[in-house]
Amino acid sequence: MSRRSRRKLLVTGAEQSVNAFKAEVMRREGFAVDPSRPNDVKYEVAKELGVPLQEGYNGQLSTEDAGRVGGRIGGSMVREMIRLAQENLTKQNGSNE
């Protein structure tokens, strides 16, 4: 049984931009990412970490292993968002002087 993610973005139409951002961040991390299927990078991350993630049902997967895969992807995205926010604040503060 395959389970689809129930997570929905709050901003309608933002999915394409979020997927492009995810693809770019993971590409910079050294992963081969198909921009049209950025979620597939999780299988490459899982393989690198030795986590037996497969397409479809993964009920045998421990929460620790799932967290290792998701943390690698999400952590990279969060670090990049923080970097971009800091860069933006620096630019705004520079223009306010």
PDB file of N, CA and C in Angstrom:
ATOM      1  N   MET A   1       0.840  -1.167   0.000  1.00  0.00           N
ATOM      2  CA  MET A   1       0.000   0.000   0.000  1.00  0.00           C
ATOM      3  C   MET A   1       0.892   1.238   0.000  1.00  0.00           C
ATOM      4  N   SER A   2       0.657   2.118  -0.930  1.00  0.00           N
ATOM      5  CA  SER A   2       1.419   3.354  -1.035  1.00  0.00           C
ATOM      6  C   SER A   2       0.670   4.463  -0.303  1.00  0.00           C
ATOM      7  N   ARG A   3       1.414   5.265   0.410  1.00  0.00           N
ATOM      8  CA  ARG A   3       0.797   6.356   1.149  1.00  0.00           C
ATOM      9  C   ARG A   3       1.294   7.675   0.590  1.00  0.00           C
ATOM     10  N   ARG A   4       0.370   8.528   0.258  1.00  0.00           N
ATOM     11  CA  ARG A   4       0.724   9.846  -0.256  1.00  0.00           C
ATOM     12  C   ARG A   4       0.871  10.822   0.895  1.00  0.00           C
ATOM     13  N   SER A   5       1.739  11.762   0.714  1.00  0.00           N
ATOM     14  CA  SER A   5       1.944  12.790   1.724  1.00  0.00           C
ATOM     15  C   SER A   5       0.687  13.634   1.867  1.00  0.00           C
ATOM     16  N   ARG A   6       0.332  13.928   3.097  1.00  0.00           N
ATOM     17  CA  ARG A   6      -0.834  14.771   3.350  1.00  0.00           C
ATOM     18  C   ARG A   6      -0.445  16.225   3.519  1.00  0.00           C
ATOM     19  N   ARG A   7       0.820  16.504   3.479  1.00  0.00           N
ATOM     20  CA  ARG A   7       1.272  17.876   3.675  1.00  0.00           C
ATOM     21  C   ARG A   7       0.869  18.735   2.491  1.00  0.00           C
ATOM     22  N   LYS A   8       0.313  19.882   2.819  1.00  0.00           N
ATOM     23  CA  LYS A   8      -0.078  20.815   1.774  1.00  0.00           C
ATOM     24  C   LYS A   8       0.564  22.163   2.088  1.00  0.00           C
ATOM     25  N   LEU A   9       1.048  22.808   1.063  1.00  0.00           N
ATOM     26  CA  LEU A   9       1.630  24.128   1.236  1.00  0.00           C
ATOM     27  C   LEU A   9       0.517  25.137   1.483  1.00  0.00           C
ATOM     28  N   LEU A  10       0.788  26.120   2.318  1.00  0.00           N
ATOM     29  CA  LEU A  10      -0.217  27.124   2.639  1.00  0.00           C
ATOM     30  C   LEU A  10      -0.474  28.082   1.485  1.00  0.00           C
ATOM     31  N   VAL A  11       0.539  28.304   0.669  1.00  0.00           N
ATOM     32  CA  VAL A  11       0.403  29.227  -0.455  1.00  0.00           C
ATOM     33  C   VAL A  11       0.059  28.427  -1.706  1.00  0.00           C
ATOM     34  N   THR A  12      -1.106  28.687  -2.245  1.00  0.00           N
ATOM     35  CA  THR A  12      -1.544  27.991  -3.450  1.00  0.00           C
ATOM     36  C   THR A  12      -0.587  28.281  -4.599  1.00  0.00           C
ATOM     37  N   GLY A  13      -0.170  27.236  -5.289  1.00  0.00           N
ATOM     38  CA  GLY A  13       0.714  27.395  -6.437  1.00  0.00           C
ATOM     39  C   GLY A  13       2.194  27.443  -6.097  1.00  0.00           C
ATOM     40  N   ALA A  14       2.541  27.299  -4.817  1.00  0.00           N
ATOM     41  CA  ALA A  14       3.943  27.396  -4.404  1.00  0.00           C
ATOM     42  C   ALA A  14       4.705  26.088  -4.594  1.00  0.00           C
ATOM     43  N   GLU A  15       4.012  25.007  -4.859  1.00  0.00           N
ATOM     44  CA  GLU A  15       4.651  23.692  -4.948  1.00  0.00           C
ATOM     45  C   GLU A  15       5.770  23.659  -5.985  1.00  0.00           C
ATOM     46  N   GLN A  16       5.539  24.251  -7.129  1.00  0.00           N
ATOM     47  CA  GLN A  16       6.552  24.246  -8.191  1.00  0.00           C
ATOM     48  C   GLN A  16       7.826  24.963  -7.729  1.00  0.00           C
ATOM     49  N   SER A  17       7.674  26.093  -7.061  1.00  0.00           N
ATOM     50  CA  SER A  17       8.831  26.837  -6.572  1.00  0.00           C
ATOM     51  C   SER A  17       9.559  26.082  -5.463  1.00  0.00           C
ATOM     52  N   VAL A  18       8.814  25.458  -4.580  1.00  0.00           N
ATOM     53  CA  VAL A  18       9.428  24.683  -3.498  1.00  0.00           C
ATOM     54  C   VAL A  18      10.197  23.500  -4.078  1.00  0.00           C
ATOM     55  N   ASN A  19       9.618  22.825  -5.060  1.00  0.00           N
ATOM     56  CA  ASN A  19      10.303  21.696  -5.700  1.00  0.00           C
ATOM     57  C   ASN A  19      11.573  22.149  -6.415  1.00  0.00           C
ATOM     58  N   ALA A  20      11.519  23.303  -7.061  1.00  0.00           N
ATOM     59  CA  ALA A  20      12.708  23.833  -7.739  1.00  0.00           C
ATOM     60  C   ALA A  20      13.785  24.179  -6.714  1.00  0.00           C
ATOM     61  N   PHE A  21      13.374  24.751  -5.581  1.00  0.00           N
ATOM     62  CA  PHE A  21      14.314  25.081  -4.512  1.00  0.00           C
ATOM     63  C   PHE A  21      14.962  23.820  -3.958  1.00  0.00           C
ATOM     64  N   LYS A  22      14.147  22.799  -3.705  1.00  0.00           N
ATOM     65  CA  LYS A  22      14.657  21.522  -3.188  1.00  0.00           C
ATOM     66  C   LYS A  22      15.651  20.916  -4.175  1.00  0.00           C
ATOM     67  N   ALA A  23      15.308  20.925  -5.455  1.00  0.00           N
ATOM     68  CA  ALA A  23      16.198  20.360  -6.475  1.00  0.00           C
ATOM     69  C   ALA A  23      17.530  21.104  -6.508  1.00  0.00           C
ATOM     70  N   GLU A  24      17.486  22.431  -6.430  1.00  0.00           N
ATOM     71  CA  GLU A  24      18.708  23.230  -6.484  1.00  0.00           C
ATOM     72  C   GLU A  24      19.583  22.988  -5.253  1.00  0.00           C
ATOM     73  N   VAL A  25      18.976  22.956  -4.083  1.00  0.00           N
ATOM     74  CA  VAL A  25      19.738  22.736  -2.850  1.00  0.00           C
ATOM     75  C   VAL A  25      20.394  21.358  -2.877  1.00  0.00           C
ATOM     76  N   MET A  26      19.665  20.337  -3.255  1.00  0.00           N
ATOM     77  CA  MET A  26      20.216  18.981  -3.259  1.00  0.00           C
ATOM     78  C   MET A  26      21.252  18.811  -4.366  1.00  0.00           C
ATOM     79  N   ARG A  27      21.100  19.549  -5.474  1.00  0.00           N
ATOM     80  CA  ARG A  27      22.116  19.510  -6.531  1.00  0.00           C
ATOM     81  C   ARG A  27      23.418  20.082  -5.985  1.00  0.00           C
ATOM     82  N   ARG A  28      23.322  21.185  -5.233  1.00  0.00           N
ATOM     83  CA  ARG A  28      24.516  21.789  -4.631  1.00  0.00           C
ATOM     84  C   ARG A  28      25.156  20.872  -3.595  1.00  0.00           C
ATOM     85  N   GLU A  29      24.352  20.001  -2.995  1.00  0.00           N
ATOM     86  CA  GLU A  29      24.869  19.030  -2.025  1.00  0.00           C
ATOM     87  C   GLU A  29      25.565  17.860  -2.722  1.00  0.00           C
ATOM     88  N   GLY A  30      25.492  17.845  -4.069  1.00  0.00           N
ATOM     89  CA  GLY A  30      26.197  16.822  -4.828  1.00  0.00           C
ATOM     90  C   GLY A  30      25.342  15.674  -5.319  1.00  0.00           C
ATOM     91  N   PHE A  31      24.031  15.805  -5.204  1.00  0.00           N
ATOM     92  CA  PHE A  31      23.147  14.738  -5.649  1.00  0.00           C
ATOM     93  C   PHE A  31      22.644  15.019  -7.061  1.00  0.00           C
ATOM     94  N   ALA A  32      22.480  13.942  -7.832  1.00  0.00           N
ATOM     95  CA  ALA A  32      21.916  14.063  -9.171  1.00  0.00           C
ATOM     96  C   ALA A  32      20.405  14.189  -9.009  1.00  0.00           C
ATOM     97  N   VAL A  33      19.862  15.337  -9.376  1.00  0.00           N
ATOM     98  CA  VAL A  33      18.442  15.604  -9.161  1.00  0.00           C
ATOM     99  C   VAL A  33      17.774  15.891 -10.494  1.00  0.00           C
ATOM    100  N   ASP A  34      16.676  15.190 -10.743  1.00  0.00           N
ATOM    101  CA  ASP A  34      15.840  15.490 -11.900  1.00  0.00           C
ATOM    102  C   ASP A  34      14.905  16.608 -11.456  1.00  0.00           C
ATOM    103  N   PRO A  35      15.047  17.830 -12.008  1.00  0.00           N
ATOM    104  CA  PRO A  35      14.220  18.958 -11.556  1.00  0.00           C
ATOM    105  C   PRO A  35      12.719  18.690 -11.642  1.00  0.00           C
ATOM    106  N   SER A  36      12.310  17.805 -12.523  1.00  0.00           N
ATOM    107  CA  SER A  36      10.879  17.509 -12.630  1.00  0.00           C
ATOM    108  C   SER A  36      10.431  16.492 -11.573  1.00  0.00           C
ATOM    109  N   ARG A  37      11.399  15.851 -10.887  1.00  0.00           N
ATOM    110  CA  ARG A  37      11.072  14.869  -9.844  1.00  0.00           C
ATOM    111  C   ARG A  37      12.031  15.022  -8.646  1.00  0.00           C
ATOM    112  N   PRO A  38      12.018  16.193  -7.997  1.00  0.00           N
ATOM    113  CA  PRO A  38      12.982  16.430  -6.921  1.00  0.00           C
ATOM    114  C   PRO A  38      12.815  15.501  -5.723  1.00  0.00           C
ATOM    115  N   ASN A  39      11.624  14.958  -5.519  1.00  0.00           N
ATOM    116  CA  ASN A  39      11.416  14.060  -4.381  1.00  0.00           C
ATOM    117  C   ASN A  39      12.154  12.734  -4.543  1.00  0.00           C
ATOM    118  N   ASP A  40      12.558  12.411  -5.761  1.00  0.00           N
ATOM    119  CA  ASP A  40      13.295  11.167  -5.986  1.00  0.00           C
ATOM    120  C   ASP A  40      14.687  11.198  -5.369  1.00  0.00           C
ATOM    121  N   VAL A  41      15.166  12.387  -5.003  1.00  0.00           N
ATOM    122  CA  VAL A  41      16.501  12.488  -4.409  1.00  0.00           C
ATOM    123  C   VAL A  41      16.558  11.730  -3.087  1.00  0.00           C
ATOM    124  N   LYS A  42      15.412  11.534  -2.451  1.00  0.00           N
ATOM    125  CA  LYS A  42      15.421  10.820  -1.164  1.00  0.00           C
ATOM    126  C   LYS A  42      15.933   9.391  -1.328  1.00  0.00           C
ATOM    127  N   TYR A  43      15.720   8.790  -2.491  1.00  0.00           N
ATOM    128  CA  TYR A  43      16.215   7.429  -2.709  1.00  0.00           C
ATOM    129  C   TYR A  43      17.736   7.423  -2.851  1.00  0.00           C
ATOM    130  N   GLU A  44      18.276   8.463  -3.471  1.00  0.00           N
ATOM    131  CA  GLU A  44      19.732   8.575  -3.588  1.00  0.00           C
ATOM    132  C   GLU A  44      20.355   8.835  -2.214  1.00  0.00           C
ATOM    133  N   VAL A  45      19.719   9.689  -1.418  1.00  0.00           N
ATOM    134  CA  VAL A  45      20.207   9.975  -0.065  1.00  0.00           C
ATOM    135  C   VAL A  45      20.157   8.696   0.764  1.00  0.00           C
ATOM    136  N   ALA A  46      19.042   7.978   0.673  1.00  0.00           N
ATOM    137  CA  ALA A  46      18.887   6.729   1.437  1.00  0.00           C
ATOM    138  C   ALA A  46      19.965   5.724   1.055  1.00  0.00           C
ATOM    139  N   LYS A  47      20.242   5.607  -0.221  1.00  0.00           N
ATOM    140  CA  LYS A  47      21.274   4.664  -0.677  1.00  0.00           C
ATOM    141  C   LYS A  47      22.626   5.044  -0.101  1.00  0.00           C
ATOM    142  N   GLU A  48      22.948   6.347  -0.137  1.00  0.00           N
ATOM    143  CA  GLU A  48      24.222   6.824   0.393  1.00  0.00           C
ATOM    144  C   GLU A  48      24.349   6.531   1.895  1.00  0.00           C
ATOM    145  N   LEU A  49      23.228   6.625   2.615  1.00  0.00           N
ATOM    146  CA  LEU A  49      23.230   6.404   4.059  1.00  0.00           C
ATOM    147  C   LEU A  49      23.056   4.937   4.443  1.00  0.00           C
ATOM    148  N   GLY A  50      22.806   4.074   3.445  1.00  0.00           N
ATOM    149  CA  GLY A  50      22.597   2.654   3.722  1.00  0.00           C
ATOM    150  C   GLY A  50      21.222   2.354   4.287  1.00  0.00           C
ATOM    151  N   VAL A  51      20.247   3.209   3.986  1.00  0.00           N
ATOM    152  CA  VAL A  51      18.876   3.037   4.459  1.00  0.00           C
ATOM    153  C   VAL A  51      18.073   2.342   3.358  1.00  0.00           C
ATOM    154  N   PRO A  52      17.373   1.238   3.682  1.00  0.00           N
ATOM    155  CA  PRO A  52      16.654   0.467   2.657  1.00  0.00           C
ATOM    156  C   PRO A  52      15.309   1.085   2.256  1.00  0.00           C
ATOM    157  N   LEU A  53      15.325   2.325   1.801  1.00  0.00           N
ATOM    158  CA  LEU A  53      14.112   3.019   1.361  1.00  0.00           C
ATOM    159  C   LEU A  53      13.791   2.587  -0.064  1.00  0.00           C
ATOM    160  N   GLN A  54      12.519   2.264  -0.290  1.00  0.00           N
ATOM    161  CA  GLN A  54      12.067   1.855  -1.617  1.00  0.00           C
ATOM    162  C   GLN A  54      10.838   2.663  -1.986  1.00  0.00           C
ATOM    163  N   GLU A  55      10.528   2.714  -3.272  1.00  0.00           N
ATOM    164  CA  GLU A  55       9.283   3.359  -3.684  1.00  0.00           C
ATOM    165  C   GLU A  55       8.132   2.545  -3.144  1.00  0.00           C
ATOM    166  N   GLY A  56       7.060   3.221  -2.780  1.00  0.00           N
ATOM    167  CA  GLY A  56       5.888   2.531  -2.245  1.00  0.00           C
ATOM    168  C   GLY A  56       5.940   2.411  -0.734  1.00  0.00           C
ATOM    169  N   TYR A  57       5.391   1.352  -0.228  1.00  0.00           N
ATOM    170  CA  TYR A  57       5.252   1.138   1.216  1.00  0.00           C
ATOM    171  C   TYR A  57       6.597   0.824   1.863  1.00  0.00           C
ATOM    172  N   ASN A  58       6.884   1.507   2.959  1.00  0.00           N
ATOM    173  CA  ASN A  58       8.135   1.308   3.695  1.00  0.00           C
ATOM    174  C   ASN A  58       7.859   1.107   5.182  1.00  0.00           C
ATOM    175  N   GLY A  59       6.855   0.315   5.494  1.00  0.00           N
ATOM    176  CA  GLY A  59       6.456   0.077   6.878  1.00  0.00           C
ATOM    177  C   GLY A  59       7.537  -0.555   7.723  1.00  0.00           C
ATOM    178  N   GLN A  60       8.494  -1.226   7.110  1.00  0.00           N
ATOM    179  CA  GLN A  60       9.585  -1.869   7.837  1.00  0.00           C
ATOM    180  C   GLN A  60      10.667  -0.878   8.237  1.00  0.00           C
ATOM    181  N   LEU A  61      10.618   0.317   7.691  1.00  0.00           N
ATOM    182  CA  LEU A  61      11.647   1.320   7.932  1.00  0.00           C
ATOM    183  C   LEU A  61      11.498   1.900   9.338  1.00  0.00           C
ATOM    184  N   SER A  62      12.597   1.959  10.068  1.00  0.00           N
ATOM    185  CA  SER A  62      12.534   2.535  11.412  1.00  0.00           C
ATOM    186  C   SER A  62      12.396   4.048  11.314  1.00  0.00           C
ATOM    187  N   THR A  63      11.844   4.656  12.360  1.00  0.00           N
ATOM    188  CA  THR A  63      11.719   6.108  12.363  1.00  0.00           C
ATOM    189  C   THR A  63      13.094   6.755  12.363  1.00  0.00           C
ATOM    190  N   GLU A  64      14.064   6.098  12.964  1.00  0.00           N
ATOM    191  CA  GLU A  64      15.434   6.627  12.972  1.00  0.00           C
ATOM    192  C   GLU A  64      15.979   6.715  11.545  1.00  0.00           C
ATOM    193  N   ASP A  65      15.793   5.634  10.763  1.00  0.00           N
ATOM    194  CA  ASP A  65      16.281   5.647   9.379  1.00  0.00           C
ATOM    195  C   ASP A  65      15.532   6.672   8.536  1.00  0.00           C
ATOM    196  N   ALA A  66      14.215   6.741   8.712  1.00  0.00           N
ATOM    197  CA  ALA A  66      13.429   7.721   7.960  1.00  0.00           C
ATOM    198  C   ALA A  66      13.889   9.136   8.306  1.00  0.00           C
ATOM    199  N   GLY A  67      14.173   9.374   9.578  1.00  0.00           N
ATOM    200  CA  GLY A  67      14.647  10.684  10.013  1.00  0.00           C
ATOM    201  C   GLY A  67      16.018  11.029   9.465  1.00  0.00           C
ATOM    202  N   ARG A  68      16.867  10.017   9.323  1.00  0.00           N
ATOM    203  CA  ARG A  68      18.198  10.257   8.756  1.00  0.00           C
ATOM    204  C   ARG A  68      18.083  10.747   7.319  1.00  0.00           C
ATOM    205  N   VAL A  69      17.176  10.137   6.554  1.00  0.00           N
ATOM    206  CA  VAL A  69      16.987  10.534   5.150  1.00  0.00           C
ATOM    207  C   VAL A  69      16.342  11.914   5.095  1.00  0.00           C
ATOM    208  N   GLY A  70      15.223  12.090   5.795  1.00  0.00           N
ATOM    209  CA  GLY A  70      14.512  13.373   5.771  1.00  0.00           C
ATOM    210  C   GLY A  70      15.329  14.505   6.354  1.00  0.00           C
ATOM    211  N   GLY A  71      16.102  14.204   7.392  1.00  0.00           N
ATOM    212  CA  GLY A  71      16.929  15.225   8.021  1.00  0.00           C
ATOM    213  C   GLY A  71      18.021  15.727   7.106  1.00  0.00           C
ATOM    214  N   ARG A  72      18.561  14.830   6.318  1.00  0.00           N
ATOM    215  CA  ARG A  72      19.617  15.220   5.376  1.00  0.00           C
ATOM    216  C   ARG A  72      19.070  16.192   4.334  1.00  0.00           C
ATOM    217  N   ILE A  73      17.870  15.909   3.865  1.00  0.00           N
ATOM    218  CA  ILE A  73      17.258  16.767   2.840  1.00  0.00           C
ATOM    219  C   ILE A  73      16.733  18.055   3.472  1.00  0.00           C
ATOM    220  N   GLY A  74      15.911  17.914   4.512  1.00  0.00           N
ATOM    221  CA  GLY A  74      15.316  19.077   5.162  1.00  0.00           C
ATOM    222  C   GLY A  74      16.351  19.970   5.803  1.00  0.00           C
ATOM    223  N   GLY A  75      17.369  19.369   6.414  1.00  0.00           N
ATOM    224  CA  GLY A  75      18.418  20.163   7.044  1.00  0.00           C
ATOM    225  C   GLY A  75      19.146  21.034   6.041  1.00  0.00           C
ATOM    226  N   SER A  76      19.415  20.472   4.879  1.00  0.00           N
ATOM    227  CA  SER A  76      20.082  21.244   3.825  1.00  0.00           C
ATOM    228  C   SER A  76      19.202  22.400   3.361  1.00  0.00           C
ATOM    229  N   MET A  77      17.908  22.135   3.236  1.00  0.00           N
ATOM    230  CA  MET A  77      16.989  23.182   2.795  1.00  0.00           C
ATOM    231  C   MET A  77      16.886  24.290   3.845  1.00  0.00           C
ATOM    232  N   VAL A  78      16.809  23.920   5.119  1.00  0.00           N
ATOM    233  CA  VAL A  78      16.709  24.917   6.183  1.00  0.00           C
ATOM    234  C   VAL A  78      17.975  25.772   6.241  1.00  0.00           C
ATOM    235  N   ARG A  79      19.141  25.132   6.153  1.00  0.00           N
ATOM    236  CA  ARG A  79      20.392  25.899   6.151  1.00  0.00           C
ATOM    237  C   ARG A  79      20.416  26.916   5.011  1.00  0.00           C
ATOM    238  N   GLU A  80      19.962  26.506   3.847  1.00  0.00           N
ATOM    239  CA  GLU A  80      19.955  27.412   2.700  1.00  0.00           C
ATOM    240  C   GLU A  80      18.936  28.530   2.892  1.00  0.00           C
ATOM    241  N   MET A  81      17.771  28.231   3.461  1.00  0.00           N
ATOM    242  CA  MET A  81      16.773  29.280   3.713  1.00  0.00           C
ATOM    243  C   MET A  81      17.306  30.306   4.715  1.00  0.00           C
ATOM    244  N   ILE A  82      17.999  29.841   5.741  1.00  0.00           N
ATOM    245  CA  ILE A  82      18.589  30.758   6.723  1.00  0.00           C
ATOM    246  C   ILE A  82      19.652  31.624   6.063  1.00  0.00           C
ATOM    247  N   ARG A  83      20.485  31.014   5.227  1.00  0.00           N
ATOM    248  CA  ARG A  83      21.514  31.775   4.528  1.00  0.00           C
ATOM    249  C   ARG A  83      20.884  32.859   3.654  1.00  0.00           C
ATOM    250  N   LEU A  84      19.833  32.510   2.923  1.00  0.00           N
ATOM    251  CA  LEU A  84      19.160  33.477   2.053  1.00  0.00           C
ATOM    252  C   LEU A  84      18.506  34.597   2.872  1.00  0.00           C
ATOM    253  N   ALA A  85      17.902  34.253   4.000  1.00  0.00           N
ATOM    254  CA  ALA A  85      17.270  35.265   4.854  1.00  0.00           C
ATOM    255  C   ALA A  85      18.321  36.221   5.411  1.00  0.00           C
ATOM    256  N   GLN A  86      19.455  35.687   5.855  1.00  0.00           N
ATOM    257  CA  GLN A  86      20.522  36.544   6.374  1.00  0.00           C
ATOM    258  C   GLN A  86      21.058  37.465   5.285  1.00  0.00           C
ATOM    259  N   GLU A  87      21.212  36.921   4.094  1.00  0.00           N
ATOM    260  CA  GLU A  87      21.686  37.719   2.960  1.00  0.00           C
ATOM    261  C   GLU A  87      20.699  38.845   2.665  1.00  0.00           C
ATOM    262  N   ASN A  88      19.415  38.518   2.689  1.00  0.00           N
ATOM    263  CA  ASN A  88      18.367  39.499   2.447  1.00  0.00           C
ATOM    264  C   ASN A  88      18.380  40.595   3.503  1.00  0.00           C
ATOM    265  N   LEU A  89      18.534  40.218   4.777  1.00  0.00           N
ATOM    266  CA  LEU A  89      18.577  41.210   5.856  1.00  0.00           C
ATOM    267  C   LEU A  89      19.792  42.129   5.719  1.00  0.00           C
ATOM    268  N   THR A  90      20.919  41.559   5.328  1.00  0.00           N
ATOM    269  CA  THR A  90      22.131  42.349   5.143  1.00  0.00           C
ATOM    270  C   THR A  90      21.909  43.371   4.033  1.00  0.00           C
ATOM    271  N   LYS A  91      21.279  42.966   2.949  1.00  0.00           N
ATOM    272  CA  LYS A  91      20.997  43.883   1.833  1.00  0.00           C
ATOM    273  C   LYS A  91      20.034  44.985   2.275  1.00  0.00           C
ATOM    274  N   GLN A  92      18.993  44.609   3.037  1.00  0.00           N
ATOM    275  CA  GLN A  92      18.008  45.604   3.502  1.00  0.00           C
ATOM    276  C   GLN A  92      18.660  46.592   4.458  1.00  0.00           C
ATOM    277  N   ASN A  93      19.488  46.107   5.364  1.00  0.00           N
ATOM    278  CA  ASN A  93      20.155  47.005   6.314  1.00  0.00           C
ATOM    279  C   ASN A  93      21.135  47.923   5.611  1.00  0.00           C
ATOM    280  N   GLY A  94      21.768  47.434   4.578  1.00  0.00           N
ATOM    281  CA  GLY A  94      22.703  48.259   3.807  1.00  0.00           C
ATOM    282  C   GLY A  94      21.999  49.377   3.053  1.00  0.00           C
ATOM    283  N   SER A  95      20.787  49.129   2.606  1.00  0.00           N
ATOM    284  CA  SER A  95      20.052  50.145   1.845  1.00  0.00           C
ATOM    285  C   SER A  95      19.324  51.128   2.754  1.00  0.00           C
ATOM    286  N   ASN A  96      19.217  50.821   4.052  1.00  0.00           N
ATOM    287  CA  ASN A  96      18.540  51.708   5.003  1.00  0.00           C
ATOM    288  C   ASN A  96      19.487  52.724   5.620  1.00  0.00           C
ATOM    289  N   GLU A  97      20.745  52.632   5.345  1.00  0.00           N
ATOM    290  CA  GLU A  97      21.717  53.544   5.970  1.00  0.00           C
ATOM    291  C   GLU A  97      21.888  54.800   5.159  1.00  0.00           C
TER     292      GLU A  97
END
